[in-house]
Structures are given as structure tokens and as C-alpha cells.
XYZ file of C-alpha atoms in Angstrom:
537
model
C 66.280 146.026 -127.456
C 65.141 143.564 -124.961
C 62.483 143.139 -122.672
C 64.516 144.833 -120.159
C 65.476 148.080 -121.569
C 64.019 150.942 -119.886
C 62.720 149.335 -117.090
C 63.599 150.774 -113.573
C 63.431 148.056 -111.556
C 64.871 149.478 -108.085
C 67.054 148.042 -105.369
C 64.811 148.291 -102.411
C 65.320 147.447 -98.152
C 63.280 144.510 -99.027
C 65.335 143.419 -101.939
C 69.084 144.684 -101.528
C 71.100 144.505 -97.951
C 74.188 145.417 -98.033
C 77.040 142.272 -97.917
C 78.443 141.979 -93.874
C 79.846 139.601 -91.430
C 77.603 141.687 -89.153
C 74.749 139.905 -90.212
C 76.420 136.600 -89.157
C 76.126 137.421 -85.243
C 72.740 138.401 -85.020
C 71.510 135.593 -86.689
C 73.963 133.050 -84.777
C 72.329 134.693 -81.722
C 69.104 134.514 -82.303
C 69.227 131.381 -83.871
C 71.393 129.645 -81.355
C 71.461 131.188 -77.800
C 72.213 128.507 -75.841
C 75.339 126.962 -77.852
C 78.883 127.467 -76.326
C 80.141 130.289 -78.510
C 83.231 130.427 -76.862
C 85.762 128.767 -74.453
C 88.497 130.198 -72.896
C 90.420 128.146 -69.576
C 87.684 128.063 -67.448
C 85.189 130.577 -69.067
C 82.543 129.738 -71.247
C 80.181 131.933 -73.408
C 76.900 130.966 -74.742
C 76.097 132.493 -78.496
C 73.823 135.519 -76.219
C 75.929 136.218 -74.039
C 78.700 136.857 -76.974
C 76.257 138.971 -78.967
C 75.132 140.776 -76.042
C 78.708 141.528 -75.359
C 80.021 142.843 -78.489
C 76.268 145.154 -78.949
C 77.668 146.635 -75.391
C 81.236 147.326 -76.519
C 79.988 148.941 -79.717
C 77.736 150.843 -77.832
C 80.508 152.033 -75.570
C 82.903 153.432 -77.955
C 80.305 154.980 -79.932
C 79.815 156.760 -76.212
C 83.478 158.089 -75.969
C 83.737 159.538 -79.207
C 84.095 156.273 -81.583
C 81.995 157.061 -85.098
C 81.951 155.634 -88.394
C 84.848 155.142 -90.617
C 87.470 155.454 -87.068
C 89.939 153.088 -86.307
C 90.348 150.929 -83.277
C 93.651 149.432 -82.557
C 93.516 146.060 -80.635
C 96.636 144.373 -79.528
C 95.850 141.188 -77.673
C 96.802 137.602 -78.325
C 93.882 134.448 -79.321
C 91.323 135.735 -76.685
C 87.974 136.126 -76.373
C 87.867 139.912 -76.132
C 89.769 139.918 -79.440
C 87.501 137.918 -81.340
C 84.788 140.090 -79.956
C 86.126 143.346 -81.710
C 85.689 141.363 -85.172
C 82.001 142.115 -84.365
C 81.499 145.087 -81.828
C 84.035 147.626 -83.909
C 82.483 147.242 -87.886
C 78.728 147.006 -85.946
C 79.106 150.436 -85.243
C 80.335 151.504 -89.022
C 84.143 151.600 -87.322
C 87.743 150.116 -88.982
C 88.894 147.653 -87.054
C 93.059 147.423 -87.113
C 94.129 144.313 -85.388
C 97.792 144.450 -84.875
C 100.796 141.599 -84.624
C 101.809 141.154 -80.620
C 104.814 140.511 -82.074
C 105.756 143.735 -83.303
C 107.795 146.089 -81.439
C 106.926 149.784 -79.760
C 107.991 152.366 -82.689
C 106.427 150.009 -85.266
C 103.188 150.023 -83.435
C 103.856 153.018 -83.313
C 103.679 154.232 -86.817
C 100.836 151.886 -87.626
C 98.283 153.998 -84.856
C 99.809 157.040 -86.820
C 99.490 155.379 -90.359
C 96.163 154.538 -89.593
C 94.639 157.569 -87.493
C 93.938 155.217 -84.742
C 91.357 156.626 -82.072
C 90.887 154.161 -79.647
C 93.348 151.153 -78.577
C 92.144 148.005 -76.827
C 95.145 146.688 -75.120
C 95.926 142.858 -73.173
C 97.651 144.042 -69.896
C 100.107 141.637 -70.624
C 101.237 144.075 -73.540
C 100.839 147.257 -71.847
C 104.575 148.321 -71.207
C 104.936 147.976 -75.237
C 101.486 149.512 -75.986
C 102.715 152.264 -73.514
C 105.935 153.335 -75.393
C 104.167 153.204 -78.473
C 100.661 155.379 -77.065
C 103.792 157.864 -75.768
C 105.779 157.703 -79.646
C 101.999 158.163 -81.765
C 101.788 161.619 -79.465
C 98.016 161.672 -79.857
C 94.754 161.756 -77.967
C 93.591 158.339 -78.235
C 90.859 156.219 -75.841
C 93.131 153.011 -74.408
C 91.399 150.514 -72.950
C 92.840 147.784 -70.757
C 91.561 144.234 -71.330
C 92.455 142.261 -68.278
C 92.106 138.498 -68.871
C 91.613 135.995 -66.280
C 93.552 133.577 -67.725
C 96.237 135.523 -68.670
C 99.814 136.791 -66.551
C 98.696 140.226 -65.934
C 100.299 143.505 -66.113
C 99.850 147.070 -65.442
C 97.248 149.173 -66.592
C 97.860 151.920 -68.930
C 94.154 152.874 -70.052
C 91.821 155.426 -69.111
C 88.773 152.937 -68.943
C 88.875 148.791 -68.495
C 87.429 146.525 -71.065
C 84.453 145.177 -68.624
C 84.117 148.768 -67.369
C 83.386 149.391 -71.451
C 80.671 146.576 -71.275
C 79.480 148.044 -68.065
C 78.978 151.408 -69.934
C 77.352 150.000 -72.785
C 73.680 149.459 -74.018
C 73.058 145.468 -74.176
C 70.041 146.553 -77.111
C 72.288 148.343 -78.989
C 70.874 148.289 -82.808
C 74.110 146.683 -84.623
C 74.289 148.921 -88.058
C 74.551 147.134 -91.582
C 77.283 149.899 -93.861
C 75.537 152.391 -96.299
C 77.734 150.702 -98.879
C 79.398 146.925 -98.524
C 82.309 148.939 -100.323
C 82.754 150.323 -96.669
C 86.148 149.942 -95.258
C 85.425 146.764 -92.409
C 89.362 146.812 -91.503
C 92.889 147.828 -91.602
C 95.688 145.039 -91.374
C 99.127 145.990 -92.275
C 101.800 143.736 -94.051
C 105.609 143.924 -94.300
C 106.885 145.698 -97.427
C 109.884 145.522 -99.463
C 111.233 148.987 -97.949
C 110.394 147.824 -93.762
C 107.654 150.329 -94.085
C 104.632 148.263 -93.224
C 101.602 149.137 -95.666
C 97.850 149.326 -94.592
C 95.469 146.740 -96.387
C 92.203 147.845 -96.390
C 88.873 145.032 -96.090
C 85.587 145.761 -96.931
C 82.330 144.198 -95.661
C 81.918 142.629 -98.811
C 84.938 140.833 -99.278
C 85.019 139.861 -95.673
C 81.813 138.406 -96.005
C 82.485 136.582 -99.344
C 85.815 134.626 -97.629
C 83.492 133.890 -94.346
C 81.492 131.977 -96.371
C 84.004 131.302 -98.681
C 85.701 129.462 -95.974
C 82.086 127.250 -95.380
C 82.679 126.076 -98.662
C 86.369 125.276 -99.223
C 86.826 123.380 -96.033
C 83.632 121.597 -96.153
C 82.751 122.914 -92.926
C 79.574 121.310 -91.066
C 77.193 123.167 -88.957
C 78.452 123.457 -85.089
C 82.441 123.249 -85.576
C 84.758 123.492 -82.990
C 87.597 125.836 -83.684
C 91.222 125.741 -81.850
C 92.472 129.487 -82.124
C 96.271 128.399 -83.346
C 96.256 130.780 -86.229
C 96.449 134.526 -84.267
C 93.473 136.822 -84.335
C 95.365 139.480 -86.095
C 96.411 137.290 -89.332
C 94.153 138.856 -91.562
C 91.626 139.251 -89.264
C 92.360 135.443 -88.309
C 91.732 134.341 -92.319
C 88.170 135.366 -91.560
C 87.195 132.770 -89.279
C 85.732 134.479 -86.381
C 83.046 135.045 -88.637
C 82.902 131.901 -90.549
C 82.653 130.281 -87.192
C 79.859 132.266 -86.114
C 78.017 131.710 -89.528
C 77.780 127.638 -88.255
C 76.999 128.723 -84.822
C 80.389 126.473 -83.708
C 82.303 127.174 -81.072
C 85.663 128.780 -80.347
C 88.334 127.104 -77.884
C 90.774 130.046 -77.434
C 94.814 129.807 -76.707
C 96.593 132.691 -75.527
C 100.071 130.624 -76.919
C 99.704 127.392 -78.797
C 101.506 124.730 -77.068
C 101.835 121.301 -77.823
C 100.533 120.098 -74.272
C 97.435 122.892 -74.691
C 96.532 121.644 -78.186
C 96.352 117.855 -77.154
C 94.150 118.971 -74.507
C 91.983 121.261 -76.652
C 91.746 117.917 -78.918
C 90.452 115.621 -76.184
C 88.857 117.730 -73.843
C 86.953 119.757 -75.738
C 86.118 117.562 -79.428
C 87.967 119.912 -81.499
C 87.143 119.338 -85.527
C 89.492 122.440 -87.442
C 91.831 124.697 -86.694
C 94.791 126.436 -88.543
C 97.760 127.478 -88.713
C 101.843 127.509 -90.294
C 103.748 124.986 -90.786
C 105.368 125.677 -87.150
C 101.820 124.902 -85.408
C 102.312 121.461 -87.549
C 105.357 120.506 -86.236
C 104.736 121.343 -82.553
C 102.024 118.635 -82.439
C 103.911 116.440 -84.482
C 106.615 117.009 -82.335
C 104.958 116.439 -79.035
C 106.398 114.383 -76.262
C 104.521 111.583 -74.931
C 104.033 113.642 -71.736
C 102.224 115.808 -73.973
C 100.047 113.419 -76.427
C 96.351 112.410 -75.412
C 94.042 110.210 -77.721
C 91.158 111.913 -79.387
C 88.667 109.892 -81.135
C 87.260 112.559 -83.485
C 88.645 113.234 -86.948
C 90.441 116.849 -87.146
C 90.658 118.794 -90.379
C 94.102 121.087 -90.525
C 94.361 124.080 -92.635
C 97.980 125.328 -92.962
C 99.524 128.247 -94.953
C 102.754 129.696 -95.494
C 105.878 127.981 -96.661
C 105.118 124.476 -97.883
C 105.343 122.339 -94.773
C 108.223 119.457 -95.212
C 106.556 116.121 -96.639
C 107.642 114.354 -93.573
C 105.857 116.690 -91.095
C 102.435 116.414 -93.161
C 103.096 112.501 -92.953
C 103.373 112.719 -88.875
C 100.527 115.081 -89.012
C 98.013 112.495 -91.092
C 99.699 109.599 -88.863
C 97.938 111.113 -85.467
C 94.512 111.816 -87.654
C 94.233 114.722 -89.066
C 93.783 115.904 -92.081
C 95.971 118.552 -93.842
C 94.657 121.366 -96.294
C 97.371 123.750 -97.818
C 96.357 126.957 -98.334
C 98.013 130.320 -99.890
C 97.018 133.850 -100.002
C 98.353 137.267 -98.729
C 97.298 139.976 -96.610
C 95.789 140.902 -99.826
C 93.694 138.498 -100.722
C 91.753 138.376 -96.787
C 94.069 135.616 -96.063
C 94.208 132.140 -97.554
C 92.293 132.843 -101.652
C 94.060 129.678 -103.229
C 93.821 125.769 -102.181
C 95.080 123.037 -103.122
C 91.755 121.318 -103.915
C 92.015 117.120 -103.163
C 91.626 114.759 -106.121
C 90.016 111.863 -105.070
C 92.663 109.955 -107.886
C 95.458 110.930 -105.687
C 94.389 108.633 -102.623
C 96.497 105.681 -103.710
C 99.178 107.824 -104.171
C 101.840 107.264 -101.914
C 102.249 108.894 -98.737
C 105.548 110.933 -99.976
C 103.376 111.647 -103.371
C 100.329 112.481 -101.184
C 102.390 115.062 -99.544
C 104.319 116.535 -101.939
C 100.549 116.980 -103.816
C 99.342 119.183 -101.193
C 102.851 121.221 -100.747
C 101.808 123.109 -104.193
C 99.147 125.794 -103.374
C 96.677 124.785 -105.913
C 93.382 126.729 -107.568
C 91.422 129.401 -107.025
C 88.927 129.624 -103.869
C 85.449 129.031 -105.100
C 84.388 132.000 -104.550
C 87.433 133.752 -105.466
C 86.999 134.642 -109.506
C 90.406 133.984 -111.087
C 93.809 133.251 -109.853
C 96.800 132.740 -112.923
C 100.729 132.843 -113.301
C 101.148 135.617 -115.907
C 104.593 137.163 -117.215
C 105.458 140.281 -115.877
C 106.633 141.802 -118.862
C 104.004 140.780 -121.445
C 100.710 139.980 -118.533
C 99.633 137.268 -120.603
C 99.485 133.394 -118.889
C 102.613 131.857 -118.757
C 102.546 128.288 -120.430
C 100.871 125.684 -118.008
C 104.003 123.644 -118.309
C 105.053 123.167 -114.605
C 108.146 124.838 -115.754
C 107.869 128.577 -117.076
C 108.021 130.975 -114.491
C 105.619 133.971 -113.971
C 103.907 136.311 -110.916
C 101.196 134.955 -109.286
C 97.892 137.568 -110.259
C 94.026 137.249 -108.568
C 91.301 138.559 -109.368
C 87.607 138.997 -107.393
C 85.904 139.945 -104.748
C 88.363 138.893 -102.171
C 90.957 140.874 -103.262
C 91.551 144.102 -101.042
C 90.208 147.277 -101.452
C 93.709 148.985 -101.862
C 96.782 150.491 -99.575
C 95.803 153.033 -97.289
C 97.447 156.515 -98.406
C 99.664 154.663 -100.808
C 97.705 155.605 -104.301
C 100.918 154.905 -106.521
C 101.462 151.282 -104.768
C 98.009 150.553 -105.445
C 98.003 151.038 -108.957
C 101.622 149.673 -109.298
C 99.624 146.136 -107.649
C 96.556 146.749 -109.878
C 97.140 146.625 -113.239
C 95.708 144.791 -116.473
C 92.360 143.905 -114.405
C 94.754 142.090 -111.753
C 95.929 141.904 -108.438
C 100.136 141.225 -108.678
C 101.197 139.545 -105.904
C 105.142 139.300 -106.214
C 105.296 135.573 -105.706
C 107.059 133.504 -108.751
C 105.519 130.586 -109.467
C 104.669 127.975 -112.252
C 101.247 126.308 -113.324
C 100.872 123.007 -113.941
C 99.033 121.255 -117.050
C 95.931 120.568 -114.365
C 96.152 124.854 -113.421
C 97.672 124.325 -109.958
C 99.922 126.516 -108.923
C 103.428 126.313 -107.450
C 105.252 128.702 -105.618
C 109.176 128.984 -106.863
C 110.310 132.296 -105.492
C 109.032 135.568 -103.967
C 110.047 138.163 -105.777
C 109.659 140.814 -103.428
C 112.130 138.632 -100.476
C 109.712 138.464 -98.472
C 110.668 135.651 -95.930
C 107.706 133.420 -94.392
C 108.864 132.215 -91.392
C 105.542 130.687 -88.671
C 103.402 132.908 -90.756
C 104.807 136.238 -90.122
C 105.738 138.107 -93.069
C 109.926 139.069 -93.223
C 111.077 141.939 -94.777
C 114.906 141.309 -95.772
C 115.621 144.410 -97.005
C 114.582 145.579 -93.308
C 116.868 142.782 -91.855
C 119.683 143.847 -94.038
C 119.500 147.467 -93.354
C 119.723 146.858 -89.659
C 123.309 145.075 -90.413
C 124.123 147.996 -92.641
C 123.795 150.765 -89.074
C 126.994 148.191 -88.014
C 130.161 150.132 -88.468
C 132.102 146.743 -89.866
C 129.240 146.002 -92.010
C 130.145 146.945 -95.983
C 127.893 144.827 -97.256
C 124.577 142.196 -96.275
C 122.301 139.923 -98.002
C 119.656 137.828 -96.267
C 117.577 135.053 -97.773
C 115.344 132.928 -96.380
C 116.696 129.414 -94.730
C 114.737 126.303 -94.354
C 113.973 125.173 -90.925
C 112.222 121.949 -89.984
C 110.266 124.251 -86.935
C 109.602 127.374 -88.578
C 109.129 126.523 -92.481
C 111.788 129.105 -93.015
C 114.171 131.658 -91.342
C 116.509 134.611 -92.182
C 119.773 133.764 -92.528
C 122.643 136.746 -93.212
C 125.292 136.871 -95.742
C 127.790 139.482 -94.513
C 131.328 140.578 -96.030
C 133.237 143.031 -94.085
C 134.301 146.053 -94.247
C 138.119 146.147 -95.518
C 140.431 145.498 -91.803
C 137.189 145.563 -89.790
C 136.239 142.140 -87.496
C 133.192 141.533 -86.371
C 131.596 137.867 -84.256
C 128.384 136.430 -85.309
C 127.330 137.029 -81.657
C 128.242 140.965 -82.045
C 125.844 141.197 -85.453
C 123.239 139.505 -83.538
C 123.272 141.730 -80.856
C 123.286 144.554 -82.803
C 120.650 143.543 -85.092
C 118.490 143.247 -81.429
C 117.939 146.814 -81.259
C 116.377 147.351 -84.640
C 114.384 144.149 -85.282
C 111.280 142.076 -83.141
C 112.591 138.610 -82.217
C 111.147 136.523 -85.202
C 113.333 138.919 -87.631
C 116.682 138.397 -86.398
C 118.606 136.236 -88.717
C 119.504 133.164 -87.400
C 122.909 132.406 -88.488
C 125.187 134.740 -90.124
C 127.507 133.733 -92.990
C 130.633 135.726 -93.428
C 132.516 135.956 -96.939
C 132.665 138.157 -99.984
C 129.064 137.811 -101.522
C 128.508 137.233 -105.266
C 127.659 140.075 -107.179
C 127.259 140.953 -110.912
C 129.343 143.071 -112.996
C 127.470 146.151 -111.899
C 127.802 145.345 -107.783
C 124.246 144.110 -107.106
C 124.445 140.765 -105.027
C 123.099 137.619 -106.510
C 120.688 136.032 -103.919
C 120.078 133.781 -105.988
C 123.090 132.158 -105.536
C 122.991 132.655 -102.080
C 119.671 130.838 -101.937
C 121.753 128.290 -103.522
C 123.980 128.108 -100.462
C 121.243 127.730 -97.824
């Protein structure tokens, strides 16, 4: 017994609120008003106006039908009305699904049918794709047309406009904290093994615990201004729209990163952090002198993905800014391992320096475990730098599970871990090191590959007996699909033709980008060795 037992000491409104980045805006605005929240060409937003906004929009949908534990589609790129829904949808108990611009029609497609989707908040710019894929779903669903003023344009497709929403709405709208922080917060879907891509469901809670999990990783000040490089819809932008909002910073918005934009961004508008892949990297350390302006200020750089080459990192630190690698997966909210800076390593040399933060490194410090462990046995692999093993996590950033996919959510959580599918090793000082992935998955500027969906869209080509693609490093993108194909006996085929053919089936970052032809290696019983094709590229 202790002086505990039996005592009913109860969770209370005064004692218990539920865990959510809803919290983060009403304090922000309350707290800061007058601060630029937001910049976007020649708009800006004071921290008010913002929550004022996103109360309206909640308000709105909740008018037209939109209830608790719906889904609302948005497909825009890094804009302002975007990073609104991160608030506005989950303040009114709703699932926000953010989807990739990138995607094509019949994939958008499945994900509004995957997910149920009732309402869809479109950019205009996107509305002849959103259209096929509203007419493929077949549903009744609310679309809304977001018409930016510093965007191209394009037809309208909705019933309703996004200011027309606002118009509609109630600017006192009482945002609501979930019943439960177990509450599903969002929907993000990530490429799978089969093509099929699988719903990831957030909760409040763990999108709360990376916000401020971000705060604390990054070393983060109060007032930050953020460059949106990294899209909105990666993982609900690695939770930064509301780690932002938590330090009342600001947000300079990009529809497309460019290398002219950024510098600008830099010098016009003090810029301290912003993220992105290994792509966003080498555009600015690629940029022309047409391009370049000085900046005084000292930026901090998070990137993710493939490890960036240790020359790019070098350019990057050259022009002042500091580089943070980061890992994580759909899965995990975005980034949930870093590789955490020894101060030891500073007299290091620059080469060293960067091959040091090429590994992805330890666990977040809020995260509660991440390990290598052996697939067959799930005990740690030795911390030898060497052994190989699958990458596990564990805590209260890892998702809540795959929507409507029971059996793949088990299959990933097993033994009191998350398995991710990435080989790796662990070093003697616990950082880990990405080898391989074992599912294929090819990162290539942060979007997520399938190759097994890349190869079956060379199989539907008559010459085609058989296809293999791994991934191929490229100095711009971190890595690309390249194709291994071996014809079918007295059948001719051009690279060209494959490509072209593969264009049908496959979005534009996809499409392998050279095509090798040749008998592929294969063991005794016919399965091809990538690995030796790995070897190749």
C-alpha cells in the first residue's frame, strides 16, 4: 500500500485540457495581435487578423454541413489559405487531409474516396485537376475555390469561394478543444510498396507534442521568421504552422521556391529558419549571381530526405547558414530523429563536419525511443556502425495507425514498436545511419517513390518482359528513379518510347529518368537482384 491507494483524485476542467495545436492560435492571438503573422507578395496579416480568419472559416463549414470527425481535402501550394486550414478545420473537431499538388487526377481521386472527404478547398490554379478528380470520387462534396492574388489564376470549379466562406462565417466563433487528444487532427497519405497510397492518421496529441517538439530541437527563439520551402502538405508541413504560431513568428509564404524568391525572402524580409530537401539546398547553393543578395542575419536550415552531398552542405554553410539533418516518415509527424551537434565536432574538418550531419542521428527529445533492431529476432542490433537492422520508434509522435488498413497496422506495430522499413546501422555513440530502404521507396526532393508503382507502369508496355527501378543519385534532387529494362524476346523498344509511355500512368517526379536496357540479374528462382543494380547506379 501507499499513500495513494484508494484515493480518487479526479481529472477536472481546471486540472486536465486536452493536448492541441488549437490552443497555440488563441493564445498567439491574444497574446500578440499586432505581430505580422503572415506574408505573402504584397499581403500581410497581423496575428488577429489570422485568428479571426481561420474562427470564420471554421465557422463556415460547420454552416454547410462540416461536423466533427469529417474530412476536408485542401489542395493548394505554400499559401496563406493553406496554412490557415491547419487551424480553422481541427477547431471545429474536423480531419484535415492536406494533399500533394503534385499528384495526379485518379490518385486524388482515390484519396477523397479513401478518406470520405466532404468538403475540398481548392487553389484555382489546380482546378482542371481537382475537377477530373471531384468528377472520378462521384460524390456530393462542398468545393471551395481559393483564389490567390498572387497566384496565375484559373477557373472556378466550386460551389462557394474561399473569401465568400469567410464572408459567411462568425468572426467569434468559440474554437473547440477534442473530447479526447486521441482525436483524429489529420489524414496525410504516403506512397506504399503496392502504389496504393495509405492514410496516416494524426492526433491532437502527437501534433502538439512535435509543435513543441520542434521549439526544442531547433532551438527556436521567440518571433522566428519562417520561409515556407518545405510544402504545406508534407506532413502537415513537419508541424510547423503550429510551431510557428506557438513563438508568435511570422510566416513568409512561396507559392514555388525559387532561388531568386528565396534570396529575396532572406534580405527583404530577415528570414531566421526554414526547411526543406536536399533539392531546396542546392537551388540556393546553386544560385546565379543575378540571383544572390547579402543578408546579414544568421539562417538555421533544417533538411530531410536523402543525405544531402557533403559538398552541397559545404556551399550551404559557406553563404551562412546553418544545416540540421533531420529524418522521419509520414509516420512519425514528419522529421522524429536529428542528428544532434557535438560541440567536439567543430574542429572537425569541413568534409568531416558534413559527412557528421549526413547520418540522421538520435531520437527527438520528445520523441521516447528510436533503435535499429533485427527483423527476425526484434532485439538491438550491435551498435557497431556495421550490423544492419530496421529502423523502430517508439512515443507519442508516432501515428495513430492506417486508416481502414487494420492488418498493415499491426504488421507496422509490433513488439511495442513502430517498424519503419528503412535499414540502417547504429553507431557506438547511438546515431543512426540509413543504409537501405527496405520497402524501395525512392526519396527524390522529398516526395516519397513507389518503385514497384514505377515498374508496373513499364510492365502495361507490350515489349516490356521485365523492369527493375532503383533509386539514382542526383546532385539536384538527392535521388531519382532510374529503370532497368530487358525486353521481351524480338521486341525493340527506345528509351524515349518507355518514357512516354510511362507519362500516362505516373505524376512527373515518378518517371524514371534514364532507362537502362539489358538482361537484369536475377537469382536462381527469377527474382531480380536490385541490389546489384544499386550497384550499377
Amino acid at each position: 500500500m501507499t499513500a495513494y491507494d484508494g484515493i480518487e483524485l479526479a481529472k477536472r476542467p481546471a486540472n486536465f485540457q486536452p493536448l492541441s495545436p488549437v490552443s497555440m492560435l488563441k493564445r498567439t492571438a491574444q497574446v500578440y495581435p499586432d505581430r505580422t503573422a503572415l506574408v505573402h507578395g504584397r499581403i500581410r496579416r497581423s496575428w488577429a487578423e489570422v485568428g479571426e480568419r481561420c474562427r470564420r472559416l471554421a465557422s463556415a463549414l460547420e454552416g454547410r454541413g462540416v461536423g466533427k470527425g469529417d474530412t476536408v481535402a485542401v489542395l493548394a501550394p505554400n499559401i496563406p489559405e493553406a496554412f490557415e486550414c491547419a487551424f480553422a478545420v481541427p477547431m471545429l473537431g474536423a480531419v484535415l487531409n492536406a494533399n500533394n499538388t503534385r499528384l495526379d487526377a485518379a490518385t486524388i481521386a482515390y484519396i477523397l474516396e479513401h478518406g470520405e472527404a466532404k468538403a475540398l478547398l481548392v487553389d484555382t490554379e489546380l482546378s482542371e485537376k481537382a475537377m477530373a478528380a471531384v468528377a472520378e470520387y462521384g460524390r456530393d462534396i462542398l468545393v471551395v475555390d481559393i483564389e490567390d492574388s498572387e497566384g496565375p489564376g484559373g477557373e472556378r470549379i466550386g460551389s462557394v469561394t474561399y473569401d465568400a466562406m469567410l464572408a459567411e462565417g462568425d468572426p467569434h466563433f468559440q474554437s473547440r478543444l477534442p473530447d479526447d487528444e486521441w482525436d483524429a487532427l489529420a489524414l496525410n497519405y504516403t506512397s506504399g510498396t503496392t502504389g496504393r497510397p495509405k492514410g496516416v492518421v494524426y492526433s491532437h496529441r502527437g501534433a502538439f507534442t512535435n509543435a513543441v517538439n520542434n521549439v526544442i530541437t531547433w532551438s527556436i527563439p521567440r518571433h522566428p521568421v519562417y520561409l515556407w520551402t518545405l510544402p504545406l502538405f508534407h506532413c502537415n508541413g513537419w508541424c510547423f504552422p503550429w510551431t510557428i504560431t506557438l513563438l508568435g513568428g511570422t510566416n513568409v509564404f512561396l507559392r514555388a521556391p525559387r532561388a531568386g524568391a528565396i534570396f529575396d525572402a532572406f534580405a527583404d524580409h530577415g528570414v531566421t529558419h526554414l526547411c526543406g530537401a536536399p533539392i531546396i539546398m542546392s537551388l540556393i547553393a546553386g544560385a546565379g549571381p543575378d540571383e544572390r543578395r547579402d543578408f546579414s542575419q544568421k539562417i538555421e536550415m533544417m533538411t530531410a530526405a536523402a543525405p544531402p552531398p557533403a559538398s552541397v552542405i559545404e556551399s550551404i554553410e559557406a553563404l551562412g547558414i546553418n544545416v540540421t539533418h533531420v529524418y522521419g516518415l509520414t509516420e512519425t509527424y514528419g522529421p522524429a530523429v536529428v542528428c544532434a551537434w557535438q560541440k567536439e565536432w567543430d574542429d572537425l574538418s569541413a568534409e568531416e563536419r558534413a559527412r557528421r550531419k549526413a547520418r540522421q542521428g538520435v531520437a527527438y527529445e520528445l520523441e521516447e525511443d528510436v533503435t535499429v533492431l533485427d527483423p527476425d529476432t526484434g532485439k538491438p542490433v550491435p551498435r557497431d556502425g556495421r550490423t544492419s537492422g530496421e529502423i523502430a520508434f517508439r512515443g507519442n509522435i508516432v501515428m495513430k495507425g492506417y486508416l481502414k488498413q487494420e492488418e498493415t497496422t499491426d504488421t507496422a506495430f509490433r513488439d511495442g514498436w513502430f517498424w519503419s522499413g528503412d535499414i540502417a546501422v547504429q553507431h557506438p555513440d547511438g546515431y543512426v545511419e540509413i543504409r537501405d530502404r527496405a520497402k524501395d521507396i525512392i526519396i527524390s526532393g522529398g516526395e516519397n517513390i513507389s518503385s514497384i508503382e514505377v515498374e508496373n507502369a513499364l510492365y502495361t508496355h507490350p515489349a516490356v518482359a521485365h523492369a527493375a527501378v532503383v533509386a539514382m543519385p542526383d546532385e539536384k534532387w538527392g535521388e531519382v528513379p532510374c529503370a532497368f529494362v530487358e525486353l521481351a524476346e524480338g521486341a525493340s523498344a527506345t528509351e524515349d518510347e518507355l518514357l512516354e509511355h510511362a507519362r500516362a500512368g505516373l505524376a512527373g517526379f515518378q518517371r524514371p529518368k534514364k532507362i537502362v536496357f539489358g538482361e537484369l540479374p536475377k537469382t536462381s528462382t527469377g527474382k531480380i537482384l536490385k541490389t546489384e543494380l544499386r550497384k550499377r547506379v
